[in-house]
Tab-separated table of C-alpha atoms in Angstrom:
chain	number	residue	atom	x	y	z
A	1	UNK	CA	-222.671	-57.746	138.800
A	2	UNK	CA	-220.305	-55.844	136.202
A	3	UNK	CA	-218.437	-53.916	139.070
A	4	UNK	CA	-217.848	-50.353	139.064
A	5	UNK	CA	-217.377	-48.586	135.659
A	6	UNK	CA	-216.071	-45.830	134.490
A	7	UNK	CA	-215.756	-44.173	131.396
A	8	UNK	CA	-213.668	-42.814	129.453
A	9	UNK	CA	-210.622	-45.218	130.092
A	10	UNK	CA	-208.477	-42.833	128.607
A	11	UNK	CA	-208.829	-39.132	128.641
A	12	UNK	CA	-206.290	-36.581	126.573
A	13	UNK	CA	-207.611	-32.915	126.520
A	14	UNK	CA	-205.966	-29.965	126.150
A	15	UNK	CA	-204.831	-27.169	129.446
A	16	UNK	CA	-208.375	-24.927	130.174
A	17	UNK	CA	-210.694	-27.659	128.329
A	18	UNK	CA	-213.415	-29.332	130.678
A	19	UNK	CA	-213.194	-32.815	131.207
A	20	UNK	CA	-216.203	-34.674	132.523
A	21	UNK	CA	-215.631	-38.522	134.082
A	22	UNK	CA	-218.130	-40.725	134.875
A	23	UNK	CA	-218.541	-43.563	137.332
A	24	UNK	CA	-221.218	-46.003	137.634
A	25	UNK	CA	-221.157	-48.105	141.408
A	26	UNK	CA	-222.078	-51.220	141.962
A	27	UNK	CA	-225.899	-51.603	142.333
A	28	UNK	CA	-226.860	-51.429	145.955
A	29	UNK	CA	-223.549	-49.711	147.301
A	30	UNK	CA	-224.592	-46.759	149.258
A	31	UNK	CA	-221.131	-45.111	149.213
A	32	UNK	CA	-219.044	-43.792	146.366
A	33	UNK	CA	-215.710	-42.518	146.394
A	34	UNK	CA	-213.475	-40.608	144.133
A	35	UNK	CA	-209.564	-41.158	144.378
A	36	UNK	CA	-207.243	-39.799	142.349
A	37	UNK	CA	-203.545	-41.669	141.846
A	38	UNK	CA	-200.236	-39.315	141.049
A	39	UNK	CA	-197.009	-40.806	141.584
A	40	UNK	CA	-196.218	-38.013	143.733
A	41	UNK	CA	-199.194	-38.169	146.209
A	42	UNK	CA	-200.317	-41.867	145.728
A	43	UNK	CA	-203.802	-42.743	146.489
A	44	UNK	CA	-205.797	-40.005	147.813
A	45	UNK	CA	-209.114	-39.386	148.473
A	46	UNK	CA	-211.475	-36.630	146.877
A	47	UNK	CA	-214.711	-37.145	147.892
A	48	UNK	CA	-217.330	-39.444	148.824
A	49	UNK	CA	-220.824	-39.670	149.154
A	50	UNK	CA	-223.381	-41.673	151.281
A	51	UNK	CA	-227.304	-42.243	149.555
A	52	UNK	CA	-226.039	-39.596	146.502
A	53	UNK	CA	-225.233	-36.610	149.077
A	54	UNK	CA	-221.628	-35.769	149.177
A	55	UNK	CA	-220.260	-36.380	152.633
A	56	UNK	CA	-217.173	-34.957	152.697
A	57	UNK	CA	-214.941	-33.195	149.869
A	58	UNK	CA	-211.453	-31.779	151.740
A	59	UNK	CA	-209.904	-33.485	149.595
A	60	UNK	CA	-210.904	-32.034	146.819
A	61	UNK	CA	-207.372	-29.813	145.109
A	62	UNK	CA	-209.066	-26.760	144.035
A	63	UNK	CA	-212.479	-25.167	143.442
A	64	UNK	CA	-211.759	-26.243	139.562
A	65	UNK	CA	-213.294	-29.600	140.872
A	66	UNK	CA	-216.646	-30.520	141.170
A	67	UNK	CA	-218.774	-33.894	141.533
A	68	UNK	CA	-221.963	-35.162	141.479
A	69	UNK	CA	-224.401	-37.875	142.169
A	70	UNK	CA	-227.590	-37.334	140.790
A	71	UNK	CA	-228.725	-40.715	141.955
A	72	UNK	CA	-227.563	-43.865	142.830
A	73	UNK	CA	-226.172	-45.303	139.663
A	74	UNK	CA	-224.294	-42.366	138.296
A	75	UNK	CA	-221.650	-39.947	139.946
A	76	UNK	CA	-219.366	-37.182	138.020
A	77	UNK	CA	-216.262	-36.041	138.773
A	78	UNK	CA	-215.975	-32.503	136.660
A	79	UNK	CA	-212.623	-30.513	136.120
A	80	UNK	CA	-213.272	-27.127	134.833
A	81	UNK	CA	-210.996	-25.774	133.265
A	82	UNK	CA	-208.680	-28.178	133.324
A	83	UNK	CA	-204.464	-27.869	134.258
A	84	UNK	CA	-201.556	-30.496	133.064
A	85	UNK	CA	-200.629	-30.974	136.763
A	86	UNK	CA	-204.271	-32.642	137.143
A	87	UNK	CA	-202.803	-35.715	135.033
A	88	UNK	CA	-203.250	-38.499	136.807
A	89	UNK	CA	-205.562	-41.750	137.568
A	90	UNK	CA	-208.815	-41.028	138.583
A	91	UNK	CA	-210.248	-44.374	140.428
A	92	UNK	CA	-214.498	-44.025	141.301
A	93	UNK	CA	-215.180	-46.709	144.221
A	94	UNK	CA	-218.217	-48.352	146.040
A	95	UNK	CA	-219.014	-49.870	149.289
A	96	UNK	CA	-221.805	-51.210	151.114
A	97	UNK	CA	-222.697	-49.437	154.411
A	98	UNK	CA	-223.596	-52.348	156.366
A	99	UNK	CA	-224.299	-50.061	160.218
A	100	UNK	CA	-222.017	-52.190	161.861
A	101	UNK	CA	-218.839	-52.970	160.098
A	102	UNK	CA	-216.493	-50.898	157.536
A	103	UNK	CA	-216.912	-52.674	154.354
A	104	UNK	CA	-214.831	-53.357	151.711
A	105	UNK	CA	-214.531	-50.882	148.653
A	106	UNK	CA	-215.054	-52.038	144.947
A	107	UNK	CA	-212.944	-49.764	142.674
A	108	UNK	CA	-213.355	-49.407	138.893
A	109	UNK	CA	-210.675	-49.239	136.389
A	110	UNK	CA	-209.708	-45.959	136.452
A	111	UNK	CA	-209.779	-43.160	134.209
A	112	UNK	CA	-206.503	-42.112	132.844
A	113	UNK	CA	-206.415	-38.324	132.670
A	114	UNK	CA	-203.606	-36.813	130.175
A	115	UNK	CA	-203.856	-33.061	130.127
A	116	UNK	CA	-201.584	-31.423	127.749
B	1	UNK	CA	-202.856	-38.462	162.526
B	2	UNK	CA	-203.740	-41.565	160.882
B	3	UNK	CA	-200.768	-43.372	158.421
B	4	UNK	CA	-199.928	-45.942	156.542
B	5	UNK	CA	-196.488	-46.879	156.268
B	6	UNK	CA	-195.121	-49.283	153.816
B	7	UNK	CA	-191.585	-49.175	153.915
B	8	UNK	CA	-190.334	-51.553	151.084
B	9	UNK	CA	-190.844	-49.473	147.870
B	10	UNK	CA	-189.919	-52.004	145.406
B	11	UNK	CA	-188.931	-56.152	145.870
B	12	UNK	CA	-188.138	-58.849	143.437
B	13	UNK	CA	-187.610	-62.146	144.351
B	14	UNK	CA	-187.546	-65.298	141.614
B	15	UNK	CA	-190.495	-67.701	141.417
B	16	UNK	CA	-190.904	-69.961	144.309
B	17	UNK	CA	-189.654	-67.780	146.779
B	18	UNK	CA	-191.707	-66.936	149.703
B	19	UNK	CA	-192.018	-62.644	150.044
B	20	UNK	CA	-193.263	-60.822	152.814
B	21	UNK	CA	-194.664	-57.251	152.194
B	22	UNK	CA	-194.635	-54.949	155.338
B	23	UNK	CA	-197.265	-52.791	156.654
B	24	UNK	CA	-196.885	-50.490	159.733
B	25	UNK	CA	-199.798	-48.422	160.673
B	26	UNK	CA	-200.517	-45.348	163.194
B	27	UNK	CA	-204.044	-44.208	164.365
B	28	UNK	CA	-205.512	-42.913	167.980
B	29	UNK	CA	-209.092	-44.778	167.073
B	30	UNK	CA	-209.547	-48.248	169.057
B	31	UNK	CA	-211.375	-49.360	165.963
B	32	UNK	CA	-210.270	-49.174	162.557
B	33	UNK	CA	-210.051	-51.402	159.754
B	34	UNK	CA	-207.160	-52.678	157.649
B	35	UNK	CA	-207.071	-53.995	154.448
B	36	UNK	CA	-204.732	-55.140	151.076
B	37	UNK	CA	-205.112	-54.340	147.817
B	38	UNK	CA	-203.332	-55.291	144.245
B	39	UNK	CA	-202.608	-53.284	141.126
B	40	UNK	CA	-201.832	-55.296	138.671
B	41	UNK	CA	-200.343	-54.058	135.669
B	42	UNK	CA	-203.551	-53.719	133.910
B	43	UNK	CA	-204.153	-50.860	136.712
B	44	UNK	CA	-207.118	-51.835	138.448
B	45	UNK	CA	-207.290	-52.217	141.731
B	46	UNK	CA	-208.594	-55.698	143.561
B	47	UNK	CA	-209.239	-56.518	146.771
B	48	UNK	CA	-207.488	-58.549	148.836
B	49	UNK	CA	-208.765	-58.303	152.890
B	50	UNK	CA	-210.076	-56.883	155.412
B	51	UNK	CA	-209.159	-57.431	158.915
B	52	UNK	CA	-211.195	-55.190	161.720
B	53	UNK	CA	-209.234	-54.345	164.881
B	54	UNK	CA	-210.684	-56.694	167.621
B	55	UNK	CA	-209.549	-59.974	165.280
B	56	UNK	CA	-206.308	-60.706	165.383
B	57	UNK	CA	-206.258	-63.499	164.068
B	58	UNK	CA	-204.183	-64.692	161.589
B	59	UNK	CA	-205.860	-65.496	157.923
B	60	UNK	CA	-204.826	-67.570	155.096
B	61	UNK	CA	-206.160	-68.138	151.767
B	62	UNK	CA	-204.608	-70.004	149.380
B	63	UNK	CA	-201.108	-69.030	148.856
B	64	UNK	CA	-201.689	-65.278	150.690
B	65	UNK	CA	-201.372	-65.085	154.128
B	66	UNK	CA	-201.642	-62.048	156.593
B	67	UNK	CA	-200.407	-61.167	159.620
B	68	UNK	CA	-202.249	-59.036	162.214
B	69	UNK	CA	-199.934	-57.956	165.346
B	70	UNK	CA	-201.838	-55.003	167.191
B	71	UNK	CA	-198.699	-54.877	169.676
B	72	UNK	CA	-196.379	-53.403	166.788
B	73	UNK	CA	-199.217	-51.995	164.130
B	74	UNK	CA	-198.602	-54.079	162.279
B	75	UNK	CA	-200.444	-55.966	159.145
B	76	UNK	CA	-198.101	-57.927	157.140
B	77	UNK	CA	-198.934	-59.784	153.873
B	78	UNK	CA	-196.736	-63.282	152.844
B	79	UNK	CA	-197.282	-64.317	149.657
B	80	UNK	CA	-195.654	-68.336	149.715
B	81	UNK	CA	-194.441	-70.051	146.473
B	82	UNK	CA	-194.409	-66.988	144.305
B	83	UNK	CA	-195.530	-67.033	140.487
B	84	UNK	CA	-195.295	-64.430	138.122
B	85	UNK	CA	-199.018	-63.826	137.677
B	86	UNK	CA	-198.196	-62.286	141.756
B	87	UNK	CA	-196.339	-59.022	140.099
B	88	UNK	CA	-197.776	-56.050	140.708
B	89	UNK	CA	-198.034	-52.795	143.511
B	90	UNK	CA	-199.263	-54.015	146.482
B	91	UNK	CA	-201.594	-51.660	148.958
B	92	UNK	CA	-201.813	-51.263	152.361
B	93	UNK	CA	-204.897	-48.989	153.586
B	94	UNK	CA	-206.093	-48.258	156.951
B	95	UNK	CA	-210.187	-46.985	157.794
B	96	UNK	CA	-210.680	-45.662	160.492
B	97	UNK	CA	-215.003	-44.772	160.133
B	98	UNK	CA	-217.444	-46.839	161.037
B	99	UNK	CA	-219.867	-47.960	158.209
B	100	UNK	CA	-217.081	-46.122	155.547
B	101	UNK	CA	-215.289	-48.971	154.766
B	102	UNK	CA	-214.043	-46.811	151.343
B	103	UNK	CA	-213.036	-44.041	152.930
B	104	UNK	CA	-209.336	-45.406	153.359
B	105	UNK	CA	-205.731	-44.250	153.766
B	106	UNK	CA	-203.396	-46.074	151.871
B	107	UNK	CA	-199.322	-46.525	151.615
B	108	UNK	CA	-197.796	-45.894	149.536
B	109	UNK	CA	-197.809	-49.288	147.692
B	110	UNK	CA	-194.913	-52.128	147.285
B	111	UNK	CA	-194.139	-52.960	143.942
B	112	UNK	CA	-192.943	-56.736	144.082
B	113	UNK	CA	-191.367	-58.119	140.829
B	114	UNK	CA	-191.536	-61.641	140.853
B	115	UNK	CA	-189.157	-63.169	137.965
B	116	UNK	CA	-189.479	-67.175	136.595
């Protein structure tokens, strides 16, 4: 399996432009998560969703953010309109949900968001 | 509240040393999950491993071993006979959901420098 991929790698847009980032899990993961890395905050957690339904999204920052997963080899994370303090890391992650057990997450290679 | 301390921010030691990277966690649920991650430079982030709360056991693998001591929250991580190819930012993360094994609170990372 390729892992989890994202796209763009690198992201530079300009304050108020949307920026759109994409994430495609592993096939057969059930759960996808969004993180976002700041050196101020770390890892942190966004949202996630189980089977493509979005499961829980406090950690979302602002209304300005929105994702999606319009089936289960595609999620969005959407930032609309975009603000220079949303530079960061954006990492999209999978797991299996396997009833029993918490298991491990799969993340991609991030998307590097510059907003200037 | 559920937390993930790790307490050593940055460490460098010189090839061949042995290096122990610190986790201290704090959660009310009687199951939870713990697990390591690395960043290499590169920026992605790999998984290491995942220990669930009823196995104490100790675990080795290869040159990593980790350290599981329920009596202190603890979940250390010893890396013996350092090489270079070990530098990076180390994760701790803590899940405390069954069946959301990605849903995870992590430290704030250890960024170990390892120098020939």
């Amino acid at each position: 399996d390729a892992g989890v991929i994202q796209s763009p790698r690198h992201e530079v847009t300009e304050m108020g432009q949307e920026v759109t980032l994409r994430c495609k899990p592993i096939s057969g993961h059930d759960y996808l998560f969004w993180y976002r890395q700041t050196m101020m905050r770390g890892l942190e957690l966004l949202i996630y969703f189980n089977n493509n339904v979005p499961i829980d999204d406090s950690g979302m920052p602002e209304d300005r953010f929105s994702a999606k997963m319009p089936n289960a080899s595609f999620s969005t994370l959407k930032i609309q309109p975009s603000e220079p303090r949303d530079s960061a890391v954006y990492f999209c992650a999978s797991s299996r949900g396997s009833g029993s057990e918490n298991t491990e997450a799969f993340f991609g290679q991030g998307t590097r968001l510059t907003v200037v | 509240a559920q937390k993930v301390t790790q307490a050593q921010t940055e460490i460098s030691v010189v090839e061949k040393e042995d290096v122990t990277l610190d986790c201290v966690y704090e959660t009310r649920d009687t199951t939870y999950y713990l697990f390591w991650y690395k960043q290499p430079p590169s920026g992605e982030l790999v998984f290491l491993i995942r220990r669930n709360s009823f196995d104490e056991q100790n675990e080795i693998s290869g040159r990593y071993s980790w350290n599981f001591q329920k009596s202190t929250s603890s979940f250390n991580f010893t890396i013996t006979a350092s090489q270079v190819v070990d530098s990076a930012v180390y994760f701790c993360a803590l899940s405390e959901v069954y069946n959301q094994g990605g849903k995870l609170i992590f430290g704030q990372g250890t960024e170990l420098s390892v120098k020939p």
